[in-house]
Amino acid sequence: MSNQEHTASIKAYVTGFILSIVLTVIPLVLVLNHMMGKAALTVSILLAAVLQFVVQLFFFMHIRDGEGPRYNVMALILGIIFVVTIVAGAIWIMSFNSQVQ
Amino acid sequence: MSQTISAHVSDQNHGHVDQEGLKTLGFWIFLVTDCLLFATFFAAYAVLRTHTEGGFSAKDFNVPNFIIETFILLTSSFTSGLAVLSMHKGNKKGLIRWLIITLLLGAAFVGLEVKEFADLAAEGATISRSAFLTSFFALVGTHGAHVTFGIFWMIGILFQLSKRGITPVTTRKVSLVSLYWHFLDAVWIFILTVVYLMGVM
Amino acid sequence: MDNSHFFVTGDPMIYGADVSIILVSLAIIIYLTYFKKWGWLWREWITTVDHKKIGIMYLLSSLLMLFRGGVDAVLMRIQLAVPNSHFLASEHYNEIFTTHGTIMILFMAMPFMFALFNMVVPLQIGARDVAYPFLNAVSFWLFFLGAMLLNISFVIGGSPNAGWLSYAPLSENDFSPGPGQNFWIWGIQISGIGSLMTGINFVVTILKMRTPTMRLRDMPLFSWSVLASSIAILGVFPIFTATLAMLTIDRLLGGHFFTMTGGGNPMMWVNLIWMWGHPEVYIVVLPAFGVFSEIVATFSKKRIFGYASMVFSMIAISIVSYYTWVHHFFTMGAGANVNIVFAICTMIIAIPTGVKVFNWLFTMYRGRIRITQPMLWFMAFVPCFLVGGATGVMLAAAPADYQYHNSYFLIAHFHQVLIGGVVFGYLAGMYYWFPKIFGIKLNERLGKWAFWTWQIGFYVCFMPQYALGFMGMTRRMYTYNSTMGWDMGWAPLNMISTVGAFLMGIGFIFQVWQILYSIKHGERDVTGDAWDGRTLEWSIPSPPPVYNFAILPVVKGRDAWWYQKQEMQKGSYQKEAVKYEPIHMPNNSGIPFLMAVCFFIAGFGFTFEWWWMGIAGLIGVFITLFARSFQYNTDHFISVEEIERTENALRNHGSIHRTAN
Ligand code: HEM
Ligand SMILES: [Cu+2]
């Protein structure tokens, strides 16, 4: 924080904000107008969410800031792997439940 | 193994570590663990979302309500960024103004969420009605509780700012609370997608 | 909920406990008052943020919990020694195995591990404290008061009895009404939050607080193991928190996450709790591996063999352990595909573990081996862990597990890895670093008695249980009838097993005696380097001054202290002139303790569903958080004169080569 080279600038924030709005409106429109089949729709709105997450990381949370080893980036990547494991693992393991019920 | 390292420690800032940077890294790591906490609630929601017991189901969510909530939170994420920007410019007034706006938007978001919950409960869709509703209230409620906590945190920081101005310590605190705020916005995007959009789909 | 039985009544053992708790508390209060020690207790211990003192408090509490868990174990073994025993009622047996398991893992193994983290890591990496000393104190007090919350359930409200992982739906309101189950939830929830914060603390400490000249690849292996273990903590304790919160929602708010009705799914509990539970066992065993790596190198007078592969295998274990949790419920019926994947992942973990064992053996090969107490425990660990690992691979074969599952075979297996790996490892660590922290070497002769009673006791207790498992005896069985007993051969084996448990109990008593005896009469370590060590913690006095290092050490490679000693022996060695600088240290604070007390109040309130009290406690927590946020005067400098005074006093005390830094 001490060195004054922040990626934060009003331009970055505005760009990020606009991108976020676009990436929110697209899935809203897609879903509310039933534009696609269920599978395609699910994939597209999840994709939009992930993209928006990336936008926030870069434009709002300044993931690129700082010098030295990027421990925050490493922590984030490991965290994402774990998140996927928890959610996908639970869904996969519990999927037998739909047959049992 | 013994390569020469030009090592004179006392030249390097007395071996002191940059305290504020240290705290920022710790907070990042905490946020990552918080992600995992949310992931667990998401996992439970994903497994239980069809277990509606013939009651309220995800199809019946109030669409305008969650759209408004989304844009409020998104805007507040933006304004909290503007607060940080003012801070880096040394503009204490701007900083405080943007923080207050962020905080009010956050309060509006929480208010809408409380209203949504109350409406649901009035319809008989309470937390004990079905497993789906339990996991819904738990996931969305945990997020709402985080936002509420963030509001109080910002209030605390506002007091410190007005008393002490922009110092290295308050700078770090504002950066952290705004990081937290962006993070909550990001989590909300996934709630919007997985809970609301995939629900009404 | 029925709160009419606030105090547990009706059992002589409980009255005994009541009386002894009251007597001990009175004795402590009288002692503190009579000797005017309250102020000392508050200033020196309760408000301390010094990692060494926090480590000592962790150590004491974990030994206390080892005692409590051990008493539970012995009670269970007495009950099982003969068929048709009426020593414990079935309900009581359930309570005891529940508290035994919970206490041993969460309130014995975890704090013992944190004791070693705190006592060693900053010294080993040349730091003056951990990254967040205040948070460190918070973690300790959360653990301690969480543990106390679970422990009082024995005399107030009633103990939990749904097993150490409290499987739903048994742990739900329908089947476990009453406060016991809530005690379990809140006790481990509160201490779990503390563990998570310790994980963050040590990851950042290791990454950021090393003395500037120590590169990661020069870092001692114990610190590496702490990093690996802390990463695993960060990965799974949030799951633990969330899962316990879900059970709380079910029990307190009438939710349906894991109930039989309302669409709940009890198997989801099993799935989530093991997502935490399996990595948890690797969390506790990794630091034990780290301890052994230090011990083997020191007592073979050699560098560790295969440093890089050691580091790699520890990191590999901490990541792959994330992908094995289903092996605890192969029999749930998730299907062949799921079971295959998790069986294979489980077996894969055996590879890095094997690599480590070979590396230790190669380190010893041609070393100048000294058989000291820490080394004894290492040599006991190797065969014990090998057998435990081999039976683990047997259990990991999913189809075969349908036979072993929940039998005494499993009980024998996990005690073999938990005792043989974790407990032996931590005890070895305690023997190894005791002189560093206390300046006292632990008595050899009593130590050997303790060692051999533990060893013999261990095998006598657990080997028969493998056979009992094959004979069909299942875990959590509170008694068996005499036809089973004598005709089927269960009774003799059970009797033998109980004898072994008593032997281990005697071993523990020897250790307590050994510690007390050594404090009074033990050999004092004045060199600061009790074992002719290799890593930085041995380069400073024992016990170290508050600031640990008067001057941050310069590291020129692995085993920094060892090479420095060698250089010092060369004629050409030149002492550098020392020039002290003021040292920046954190202030003591009472807030961590108060915050934990508020957590305790909240937990107690919710346990009895006294909402007013629970909410009041939580408000207290927020008040302490805010109070801290408004504190700006949080640290101070130690002046150069004071450092000089301390260092001179320490040096006159008889120790050598300290200024060499
Ligand atoms: C000191 C010697 C010990 C003895 C004699 C002992 C004995 C026992 C016995 C008799 C049981 C109950 C078996 C049953 O009825 O199902 C048990 C369960 C258990 N023990 Fe130990 N134990 C010892 C040490 C430990 C240690 C050091 C740990 C962990 C670090 C541990 C962890 C557990 C766990 C997790 C359970 C399962 C509890 C449950 O079924 O919910 N034990 N032990
Ligand atoms: Cu496991």
mmCIF file of N, CA, C and O in Angstrom, chain C residues 582-653:
data_model
loop_
_atom_site.group_PDB
_atom_site.id
_atom_site.type_symbol
_atom_site.label_atom_id
_atom_site.label_comp_id
_atom_site.label_asym_id
_atom_site.label_seq_id
_atom_site.Cartn_x
_atom_site.Cartn_y
_atom_site.Cartn_z
ATOM 1 N N PRO C 582 16.427 -0.290 18.362
ATOM 2 C CA PRO C 582 15.200 -0.483 19.143
ATOM 3 C C PRO C 582 14.326 -1.535 18.479
ATOM 4 O O PRO C 582 14.278 -1.640 17.251
ATOM 5 N N ILE C 583 13.642 -2.326 19.292
ATOM 6 C CA ILE C 583 12.817 -3.403 18.749
ATOM 7 C C ILE C 583 11.353 -3.078 18.955
ATOM 8 O O ILE C 583 10.931 -2.656 20.031
ATOM 9 N N HIS C 584 10.632 -3.329 17.912
ATOM 10 C CA HIS C 584 9.219 -2.989 17.882
ATOM 11 C C HIS C 584 8.413 -4.196 18.367
ATOM 12 O O HIS C 584 8.547 -5.281 17.820
ATOM 13 N N MET C 585 7.629 -4.034 19.438
ATOM 14 C CA MET C 585 6.888 -5.181 19.985
ATOM 15 C C MET C 585 5.431 -4.804 20.251
ATOM 16 O O MET C 585 5.118 -3.657 20.544
ATOM 17 N N PRO C 586 4.535 -5.789 20.162
ATOM 18 C CA PRO C 586 3.109 -5.513 20.426
ATOM 19 C C PRO C 586 2.847 -5.371 21.926
ATOM 20 O O PRO C 586 3.534 -5.970 22.747
ATOM 21 N N ASN C 587 1.825 -4.584 22.263
ATOM 22 C CA ASN C 587 1.424 -4.448 23.668
ATOM 23 C C ASN C 587 0.534 -5.601 24.092
ATOM 24 O O ASN C 587 -0.203 -6.154 23.283
ATOM 25 N N ASN C 588 0.560 -5.892 25.377
ATOM 26 C CA ASN C 588 -0.400 -6.853 25.915
ATOM 27 C C ASN C 588 -1.814 -6.293 25.810
ATOM 28 O O ASN C 588 -2.005 -5.084 25.736
ATOM 29 N N SER C 589 -2.785 -7.201 25.837
ATOM 30 C CA SER C 589 -4.154 -6.727 25.756
ATOM 31 C C SER C 589 -5.108 -7.706 26.430
ATOM 32 O O SER C 589 -4.944 -8.924 26.315
ATOM 33 N N GLY C 590 -6.067 -7.158 27.136
ATOM 34 C CA GLY C 590 -7.068 -7.996 27.782
ATOM 35 C C GLY C 590 -8.227 -8.326 26.862
ATOM 36 O O GLY C 590 -9.064 -9.167 27.176
ATOM 37 N N ILE C 591 -8.276 -7.659 25.701
ATOM 38 C CA ILE C 591 -9.434 -7.840 24.832
ATOM 39 C C ILE C 591 -9.601 -9.286 24.344
ATOM 40 O O ILE C 591 -10.714 -9.797 24.340
ATOM 41 N N PRO C 592 -8.517 -9.970 23.945
ATOM 42 C CA PRO C 592 -8.726 -11.346 23.467
ATOM 43 C C PRO C 592 -9.456 -12.212 24.493
ATOM 44 O O PRO C 592 -10.391 -12.948 24.145
ATOM 45 N N PHE C 593 -9.048 -12.096 25.723
ATOM 46 C CA PHE C 593 -9.692 -12.903 26.765
ATOM 47 C C PHE C 593 -11.155 -12.509 26.907
ATOM 48 O O PHE C 593 -12.047 -13.367 26.933
ATOM 49 N N LEU C 594 -11.407 -11.202 26.956
ATOM 50 C CA LEU C 594 -12.797 -10.756 27.128
ATOM 51 C C LEU C 594 -13.653 -11.187 25.942
ATOM 52 O O LEU C 594 -14.802 -11.607 26.099
ATOM 53 N N MET C 595 -13.074 -11.101 24.757
ATOM 54 C CA MET C 595 -13.835 -11.505 23.576
ATOM 55 C C MET C 595 -14.213 -12.987 23.679
ATOM 56 O O MET C 595 -15.356 -13.374 23.410
ATOM 57 N N ALA C 596 -13.253 -13.797 24.100
ATOM 58 C CA ALA C 596 -13.542 -15.225 24.215
ATOM 59 C C ALA C 596 -14.579 -15.483 25.297
ATOM 60 O O ALA C 596 -15.430 -16.371 25.157
ATOM 61 N N VAL C 597 -14.524 -14.696 26.372
ATOM 62 C CA VAL C 597 -15.534 -14.870 27.423
ATOM 63 C C VAL C 597 -16.920 -14.565 26.855
ATOM 64 O O VAL C 597 -17.889 -15.284 27.118
ATOM 65 N N CYS C 598 -16.997 -13.512 26.035
ATOM 66 C CA CYS C 598 -18.297 -13.197 25.421
ATOM 67 C C CYS C 598 -18.754 -14.339 24.519
ATOM 68 O O CYS C 598 -19.934 -14.692 24.491
ATOM 69 N N PHE C 599 -17.821 -14.910 23.765
ATOM 70 C CA PHE C 599 -18.165 -16.066 22.940
ATOM 71 C C PHE C 599 -18.688 -17.200 23.814
ATOM 72 O O PHE C 599 -19.658 -17.881 23.465
ATOM 73 N N PHE C 600 -18.031 -17.401 24.921
ATOM 74 C CA PHE C 600 -18.448 -18.464 25.837
ATOM 75 C C PHE C 600 -19.876 -18.217 26.311
ATOM 76 O O PHE C 600 -20.723 -19.110 26.303
ATOM 77 N N ILE C 601 -20.138 -16.969 26.700
ATOM 78 C CA ILE C 601 -21.482 -16.641 27.177
ATOM 79 C C ILE C 601 -22.502 -16.899 26.074
ATOM 80 O O ILE C 601 -23.559 -17.500 26.302
ATOM 81 N N ALA C 602 -22.158 -16.470 24.856
ATOM 82 C CA ALA C 602 -23.079 -16.696 23.741
ATOM 83 C C ALA C 602 -23.312 -18.188 23.545
ATOM 84 O O ALA C 602 -24.456 -18.649 23.417
ATOM 85 N N GLY C 603 -22.220 -18.948 23.540
ATOM 86 C CA GLY C 603 -22.348 -20.391 23.331
ATOM 87 C C GLY C 603 -23.181 -21.039 24.423
ATOM 88 O O GLY C 603 -24.060 -21.871 24.148
ATOM 89 N N PHE C 604 -22.939 -20.634 25.637
ATOM 90 C CA PHE C 604 -23.695 -21.215 26.748
ATOM 91 C C PHE C 604 -25.173 -20.871 26.616
ATOM 92 O O PHE C 604 -26.042 -21.728 26.789
ATOM 93 N N GLY C 605 -25.445 -19.620 26.277
ATOM 94 C CA GLY C 605 -26.836 -19.201 26.125
ATOM 95 C C GLY C 605 -27.544 -20.006 25.040
ATOM 96 O O GLY C 605 -28.624 -20.554 25.259
ATOM 97 N N PHE C 606 -26.933 -20.116 23.874
ATOM 98 C CA PHE C 606 -27.583 -20.847 22.792
ATOM 99 C C PHE C 606 -27.699 -22.327 23.109
ATOM 100 O O PHE C 606 -28.625 -23.006 22.657
ATOM 101 N N THR C 607 -26.756 -22.833 23.889
ATOM 102 C CA THR C 607 -26.827 -24.238 24.261
ATOM 103 C C THR C 607 -28.121 -24.524 25.010
ATOM 104 O O THR C 607 -28.772 -25.547 24.793
ATOM 105 N N PHE C 608 -28.498 -23.604 25.886
ATOM 106 C CA PHE C 608 -29.733 -23.813 26.650
ATOM 107 C C PHE C 608 -30.924 -23.122 25.994
ATOM 108 O O PHE C 608 -31.986 -23.009 26.593
ATOM 109 N N GLU C 609 -30.701 -22.640 24.770
ATOM 110 C CA GLU C 609 -31.737 -21.903 24.039
ATOM 111 C C GLU C 609 -32.269 -20.730 24.839
ATOM 112 O O GLU C 609 -33.453 -20.405 24.789
ATOM 113 N N TRP C 610 -31.387 -20.124 25.606
ATOM 114 C CA TRP C 610 -31.720 -18.863 26.266
ATOM 115 C C TRP C 610 -31.284 -17.759 25.326
ATOM 116 O O TRP C 610 -30.150 -17.287 25.374
ATOM 117 N N TRP C 611 -32.213 -17.351 24.481
ATOM 118 C CA TRP C 611 -31.844 -16.420 23.422
ATOM 119 C C TRP C 611 -31.263 -15.135 23.975
ATOM 120 O O TRP C 611 -30.312 -14.582 23.411
ATOM 121 N N TRP C 612 -31.869 -14.631 25.053
ATOM 122 C CA TRP C 612 -31.377 -13.361 25.596
ATOM 123 C C TRP C 612 -29.888 -13.448 25.897
ATOM 124 O O TRP C 612 -29.116 -12.558 25.589
ATOM 125 N N MET C 613 -29.474 -14.589 26.444
ATOM 126 C CA MET C 613 -28.079 -14.720 26.846
ATOM 127 C C MET C 613 -27.187 -14.893 25.615
ATOM 128 O O MET C 613 -26.108 -14.295 25.511
ATOM 129 N N GLY C 614 -27.657 -15.700 24.667
ATOM 130 C CA GLY C 614 -26.872 -15.899 23.456
ATOM 131 C C GLY C 614 -26.647 -14.583 22.731
ATOM 132 O O GLY C 614 -25.520 -14.248 22.337
ATOM 133 N N ILE C 615 -27.735 -13.815 22.584
ATOM 134 C CA ILE C 615 -27.607 -12.561 21.850
ATOM 135 C C ILE C 615 -26.753 -11.570 22.629
ATOM 136 O O ILE C 615 -25.897 -10.879 22.056
ATOM 137 N N ALA C 616 -26.928 -11.557 23.949
ATOM 138 C CA ALA C 616 -26.083 -10.665 24.752
ATOM 139 C C ALA C 616 -24.615 -11.014 24.545
ATOM 140 O O ALA C 616 -23.765 -10.120 24.379
ATOM 141 N N GLY C 617 -24.313 -12.290 24.531
ATOM 142 C CA GLY C 617 -22.920 -12.704 24.328
ATOM 143 C C GLY C 617 -22.399 -12.219 22.986
ATOM 144 O O GLY C 617 -21.295 -11.672 22.883
ATOM 145 N N LEU C 618 -23.215 -12.398 21.936
ATOM 146 C CA LEU C 618 -22.763 -11.977 20.610
ATOM 147 C C LEU C 618 -22.550 -10.473 20.564
ATOM 148 O O LEU C 618 -21.568 -9.987 19.979
ATOM 149 N N ILE C 619 -23.458 -9.728 21.205
ATOM 150 C CA ILE C 619 -23.263 -8.274 21.240
ATOM 151 C C ILE C 619 -21.936 -7.959 21.930
ATOM 152 O O ILE C 619 -21.166 -7.099 21.491
ATOM 153 N N GLY C 620 -21.649 -8.702 22.992
ATOM 154 C CA GLY C 620 -20.371 -8.515 23.677
ATOM 155 C C GLY C 620 -19.204 -8.736 22.727
ATOM 156 O O GLY C 620 -18.228 -7.986 22.736
ATOM 157 N N VAL C 621 -19.319 -9.775 21.891
ATOM 158 C CA VAL C 621 -18.244 -10.039 20.936
ATOM 159 C C VAL C 621 -18.040 -8.833 20.037
ATOM 160 O O VAL C 621 -16.906 -8.381 19.813
ATOM 161 N N PHE C 622 -19.147 -8.270 19.527
ATOM 162 C CA PHE C 622 -18.998 -7.124 18.629
ATOM 163 C C PHE C 622 -18.423 -5.921 19.360
ATOM 164 O O PHE C 622 -17.611 -5.180 18.804
ATOM 165 N N ILE C 623 -18.824 -5.753 20.616
ATOM 166 C CA ILE C 623 -18.265 -4.619 21.361
ATOM 167 C C ILE C 623 -16.754 -4.770 21.493
ATOM 168 O O ILE C 623 -15.993 -3.820 21.268
ATOM 169 N N THR C 624 -16.288 -5.968 21.791
ATOM 170 C CA THR C 624 -14.837 -6.126 21.930
ATOM 171 C C THR C 624 -14.148 -5.900 20.590
ATOM 172 O O THR C 624 -13.073 -5.311 20.535
ATOM 173 N N LEU C 625 -14.776 -6.357 19.504
ATOM 174 C CA LEU C 625 -14.183 -6.121 18.180
ATOM 175 C C LEU C 625 -14.044 -4.626 17.918
ATOM 176 O O LEU C 625 -13.006 -4.152 17.455
ATOM 177 N N PHE C 626 -15.116 -3.885 18.228
ATOM 178 C CA PHE C 626 -15.074 -2.452 17.990
ATOM 179 C C PHE C 626 -14.051 -1.787 18.889
ATOM 180 O O PHE C 626 -13.303 -0.924 18.455
ATOM 181 N N ALA C 627 -14.038 -2.221 20.138
ATOM 182 C CA ALA C 627 -13.073 -1.628 21.069
ATOM 183 C C ALA C 627 -11.675 -1.778 20.498
ATOM 184 O O ALA C 627 -10.870 -0.844 20.524
ATOM 185 N N ARG C 628 -11.390 -2.936 19.930
ATOM 186 C CA ARG C 628 -10.072 -3.144 19.365
ATOM 187 C C ARG C 628 -9.826 -2.228 18.169
ATOM 188 O O ARG C 628 -8.747 -1.671 17.994
ATOM 189 N N SER C 629 -10.869 -2.076 17.348
ATOM 190 C CA SER C 629 -10.700 -1.251 16.157
ATOM 191 C C SER C 629 -10.355 0.182 16.535
ATOM 192 O O SER C 629 -9.632 0.865 15.825
ATOM 193 N N PHE C 630 -10.862 0.619 17.675
ATOM 194 C CA PHE C 630 -10.607 2.007 18.076
ATOM 195 C C PHE C 630 -9.309 2.169 18.862
ATOM 196 O O PHE C 630 -8.969 3.255 19.276
ATOM 197 N N GLN C 631 -8.624 1.051 19.105
ATOM 198 C CA GLN C 631 -7.363 1.142 19.835
ATOM 199 C C GLN C 631 -6.244 1.499 18.870
ATOM 200 O O GLN C 631 -6.014 0.759 17.909
ATOM 201 N N TYR C 632 -5.560 2.580 19.126
ATOM 202 C CA TYR C 632 -4.461 2.920 18.226
ATOM 203 C C TYR C 632 -3.097 2.711 18.866
ATOM 204 O O TYR C 632 -2.092 2.607 18.207
ATOM 205 N N ASN C 633 -3.128 2.632 20.188
ATOM 206 C CA ASN C 633 -1.862 2.536 20.895
ATOM 207 C C ASN C 633 -1.562 1.067 21.157
ATOM 208 O O ASN C 633 -1.761 0.556 22.235
ATOM 209 N N THR C 634 -1.120 0.355 20.101
ATOM 210 C CA THR C 634 -1.072 -1.104 20.221
ATOM 211 C C THR C 634 0.330 -1.670 20.297
ATOM 212 O O THR C 634 0.486 -2.875 20.419
ATOM 213 N N ASP C 635 1.364 -0.825 20.202
ATOM 214 C CA ASP C 635 2.695 -1.430 20.300
ATOM 215 C C ASP C 635 3.708 -0.453 20.864
ATOM 216 O O ASP C 635 3.410 0.727 21.062
ATOM 217 N N HIS C 636 4.869 -0.962 21.157
ATOM 218 C CA HIS C 636 5.891 -0.126 21.795
ATOM 219 C C HIS C 636 7.261 -0.541 21.287
ATOM 220 O O HIS C 636 7.408 -1.556 20.600
ATOM 221 N N PHE C 637 8.274 0.235 21.654
ATOM 222 C CA PHE C 637 9.638 -0.114 21.297
ATOM 223 C C PHE C 637 10.418 -0.509 22.539
ATOM 224 O O PHE C 637 10.240 0.088 23.597
ATOM 225 N N ILE C 638 11.268 -1.502 22.392
ATOM 226 C CA ILE C 638 12.191 -1.822 23.463
ATOM 227 C C ILE C 638 13.473 -1.051 23.173
ATOM 228 O O ILE C 638 14.019 -1.135 22.064
ATOM 229 N N SER C 639 13.951 -0.315 24.171
ATOM 230 C CA SER C 639 15.082 0.577 23.918
ATOM 231 C C SER C 639 16.391 -0.204 23.826
ATOM 232 O O SER C 639 16.499 -1.325 24.308
ATOM 233 N N VAL C 640 17.356 0.419 23.196
ATOM 234 C CA VAL C 640 18.662 -0.210 23.024
ATOM 235 C C VAL C 640 19.277 -0.545 24.372
ATOM 236 O O VAL C 640 19.854 -1.624 24.561
ATOM 237 N N GLU C 641 19.136 0.372 25.349
ATOM 238 C CA GLU C 641 19.733 0.107 26.670
ATOM 239 C C GLU C 641 19.138 -1.154 27.273
ATOM 240 O O GLU C 641 19.847 -1.989 27.829
ATOM 241 N N GLU C 642 17.836 -1.275 27.128
ATOM 242 C CA GLU C 642 17.208 -2.444 27.737
ATOM 243 C C GLU C 642 17.671 -3.727 27.049
ATOM 244 O O GLU C 642 17.916 -4.736 27.700
ATOM 245 N N ILE C 643 17.813 -3.677 25.753
ATOM 246 C CA ILE C 643 18.302 -4.861 25.043
ATOM 247 C C ILE C 643 19.705 -5.197 25.532
ATOM 248 O O ILE C 643 20.021 -6.348 25.824
ATOM 249 N N GLU C 644 20.534 -4.177 25.645
ATOM 250 C CA GLU C 644 21.901 -4.425 26.098
ATOM 251 C C GLU C 644 21.905 -5.059 27.477
ATOM 252 O O GLU C 644 22.620 -6.026 27.725
ATOM 253 N N ARG C 645 21.074 -4.490 28.352
ATOM 254 C CA ARG C 645 21.021 -5.035 29.708
ATOM 255 C C ARG C 645 20.609 -6.508 29.671
ATOM 256 O O ARG C 645 21.254 -7.362 30.250
ATOM 257 N N THR C 646 19.532 -6.793 28.940
ATOM 258 C CA THR C 646 19.044 -8.167 28.886
ATOM 259 C C THR C 646 20.099 -9.098 28.311
ATOM 260 O O THR C 646 20.366 -10.168 28.853
ATOM 261 N N GLU C 647 20.706 -8.674 27.214
ATOM 262 C CA GLU C 647 21.662 -9.553 26.558
ATOM 263 C C GLU C 647 22.879 -9.808 27.447
ATOM 264 O O GLU C 647 23.363 -10.931 27.540
ATOM 265 N N ASN C 648 23.352 -8.766 28.116
ATOM 266 C CA ASN C 648 24.507 -8.965 28.985
ATOM 267 C C ASN C 648 24.175 -9.910 30.117
ATOM 268 O O ASN C 648 24.953 -10.802 30.445
ATOM 269 N N ALA C 649 22.998 -9.720 30.692
ATOM 270 C CA ALA C 649 22.603 -10.598 31.785
ATOM 271 C C ALA C 649 22.552 -12.026 31.293
ATOM 272 O O ALA C 649 23.041 -12.951 31.952
ATOM 273 N N LEU C 650 22.002 -12.230 30.119
ATOM 274 C CA LEU C 650 21.875 -13.583 29.592
ATOM 275 C C LEU C 650 23.246 -14.180 29.328
ATOM 276 O O LEU C 650 23.492 -15.355 29.576
ATOM 277 N N ARG C 651 24.145 -13.360 28.807
ATOM 278 C CA ARG C 651 25.447 -13.900 28.449
ATOM 279 C C ARG C 651 26.261 -14.240 29.687
ATOM 280 O O ARG C 651 26.925 -15.254 29.742
ATOM 281 N N ASN C 652 26.159 -13.386 30.714
ATOM 282 C CA ASN C 652 26.899 -13.684 31.939
ATOM 283 C C ASN C 652 26.392 -14.949 32.578
ATOM 284 O O ASN C 652 27.061 -15.562 33.381
ATOM 285 N N HIS C 653 25.202 -15.293 32.219
ATOM 286 C CA HIS C 653 24.582 -16.485 32.774
ATOM 287 C C HIS C 653 25.337 -17.733 32.348
ATOM 288 O O HIS C 653 25.039 -18.816 32.785
#
